[in-house]
């Protein structure tokens, strides 16, 4: 029988552009496997690379790391190519 792991069913928000010890401990303790990044989490490409690497180290290689990137007037990641908004499609 497979254990029920509620932490695998939620996506959480984290503070800042770096993974602090308290947040890493929370992710480990609750076995969280998905994080959504917002503007407050996104810095330079090197900062994003370091943050996602740290998140994978804590949550595992199969972690889901998403960005709140809606398109149109909501653009969080300004350093990546922009797809057209849903209305334009």
mmCIF file of C-alpha atoms in Angstrom:
data_model
loop_
_atom_site.group_PDB
_atom_site.id
_atom_site.type_symbol
_atom_site.label_atom_id
_atom_site.label_comp_id
_atom_site.label_asym_id
_atom_site.label_seq_id
_atom_site.Cartn_x
_atom_site.Cartn_y
_atom_site.Cartn_z
ATOM 1 C CA UNK A 1 0.000 0.000 0.000
ATOM 2 C CA UNK A 2 1.298 3.454 -0.896
ATOM 3 C CA UNK A 3 1.487 6.025 1.901
ATOM 4 C CA UNK A 4 -0.674 9.149 1.615
ATOM 5 C CA UNK A 5 1.663 12.147 1.379
ATOM 6 C CA UNK A 6 -0.393 15.367 1.438
ATOM 7 C CA UNK A 7 2.728 17.473 0.857
ATOM 8 C CA UNK A 8 2.903 16.013 -2.642
ATOM 9 C CA UNK A 9 -0.532 17.457 -3.464
ATOM 10 C CA UNK A 10 0.076 21.163 -2.844
ATOM 11 C CA UNK A 11 2.078 23.943 -4.465
ATOM 12 C CA UNK A 12 3.419 26.575 -2.079
ATOM 13 C CA UNK A 13 4.807 30.099 -2.248
ATOM 14 C CA UNK A 14 8.231 30.815 -0.735
ATOM 15 C CA UNK A 15 9.750 34.093 0.505
ATOM 16 C CA UNK A 16 12.684 35.787 -1.178
ATOM 17 C CA UNK A 17 15.236 35.119 -3.901
ATOM 18 C CA UNK A 18 17.236 32.652 -1.807
ATOM 19 C CA UNK A 19 16.122 29.506 -0.019
ATOM 20 C CA UNK A 20 16.563 30.180 3.696
ATOM 21 C CA UNK A 21 17.052 27.444 6.288
ATOM 22 C CA UNK A 22 13.569 27.820 7.817
ATOM 23 C CA UNK A 23 11.854 27.447 4.434
ATOM 24 C CA UNK A 24 14.058 24.486 3.492
ATOM 25 C CA UNK A 25 13.181 22.817 6.805
ATOM 26 C CA UNK A 26 9.447 23.437 6.188
ATOM 27 C CA UNK A 27 9.644 21.928 2.685
ATOM 28 C CA UNK A 28 11.478 18.859 4.011
ATOM 29 C CA UNK A 29 9.261 18.376 7.070
ATOM 30 C CA UNK A 30 6.038 18.511 5.054
ATOM 31 C CA UNK A 31 7.513 16.716 2.027
ATOM 32 C CA UNK A 32 6.431 19.542 -0.284
ATOM 33 C CA UNK A 33 7.235 18.765 -3.930
ATOM 34 C CA UNK A 34 5.896 21.856 -5.748
ATOM 35 C CA UNK A 35 6.706 25.572 -5.495
ATOM 36 C CA UNK A 36 5.322 28.550 -7.419
ATOM 37 C CA UNK A 37 7.731 31.441 -7.934
ATOM 38 C CA UNK A 38 6.530 35.050 -8.046
ATOM 39 C CA UNK A 39 8.253 38.351 -8.905
ATOM 40 C CA UNK A 40 9.690 38.549 -5.368
ATOM 41 C CA UNK A 41 11.575 35.282 -6.059
ATOM 42 C CA UNK A 42 13.011 36.233 -9.447
ATOM 43 C CA UNK A 43 16.310 38.073 -9.757
ATOM 44 C CA UNK A 44 19.118 37.619 -12.235
ATOM 45 C CA UNK A 45 19.477 34.419 -14.248
ATOM 46 C CA UNK A 46 22.228 33.288 -11.855
ATOM 47 C CA UNK A 47 19.987 33.940 -8.831
ATOM 48 C CA UNK A 48 17.121 31.988 -10.401
ATOM 49 C CA UNK A 49 19.468 29.139 -11.306
ATOM 50 C CA UNK A 50 20.803 29.021 -7.717
ATOM 51 C CA UNK A 51 17.296 29.126 -6.215
ATOM 52 C CA UNK A 52 15.942 26.340 -8.418
ATOM 53 C CA UNK A 53 19.044 24.247 -7.755
ATOM 54 C CA UNK A 54 18.581 24.695 -3.988
ATOM 55 C CA UNK A 55 14.878 23.831 -4.284
ATOM 56 C CA UNK A 56 15.665 20.622 -6.198
ATOM 57 C CA UNK A 57 18.268 19.698 -3.573
ATOM 58 C CA UNK A 58 15.601 19.996 -0.853
ATOM 59 C CA UNK A 59 12.509 18.708 -2.702
ATOM 60 C CA UNK A 60 14.147 16.167 -5.000
ATOM 61 C CA UNK A 61 14.940 16.087 -8.703
ATOM 62 C CA UNK A 62 11.266 15.457 -9.563
ATOM 63 C CA UNK A 63 10.173 18.710 -7.893
ATOM 64 C CA UNK A 64 7.703 20.900 -9.772
ATOM 65 C CA UNK A 65 8.921 24.503 -9.882
ATOM 66 C CA UNK A 66 6.486 26.851 -11.600
ATOM 67 C CA UNK A 67 6.269 30.587 -12.271
ATOM 68 C CA UNK A 68 3.135 32.713 -11.943
ATOM 69 C CA UNK A 69 3.430 33.847 -15.572
ATOM 70 C CA UNK A 70 -0.030 34.665 -16.883
ATOM 71 C CA UNK A 71 0.982 36.699 -19.914
ATOM 72 C CA UNK A 72 -0.645 39.930 -20.993
ATOM 73 C CA UNK A 73 -0.257 42.511 -18.228
ATOM 74 C CA UNK A 74 0.992 39.919 -15.691
ATOM 75 C CA UNK A 75 4.637 39.242 -16.520
ATOM 76 C CA UNK A 76 6.776 37.916 -13.663
ATOM 77 C CA UNK A 77 9.803 36.597 -15.537
ATOM 78 C CA UNK A 78 11.111 39.451 -17.650
ATOM 79 C CA UNK A 79 14.293 37.589 -18.634
ATOM 80 C CA UNK A 80 12.537 34.859 -20.648
ATOM 81 C CA UNK A 81 10.821 35.098 -24.055
ATOM 82 C CA UNK A 82 7.174 36.096 -23.749
ATOM 83 C CA UNK A 83 4.454 33.924 -25.234
ATOM 84 C CA UNK A 84 1.273 35.655 -26.404
ATOM 85 C CA UNK A 85 -1.483 36.101 -23.835
ATOM 86 C CA UNK A 86 -4.471 33.756 -24.014
ATOM 87 C CA UNK A 87 -6.653 36.484 -25.548
ATOM 88 C CA UNK A 88 -4.196 36.876 -28.448
ATOM 89 C CA UNK A 89 -4.331 33.167 -29.208
#
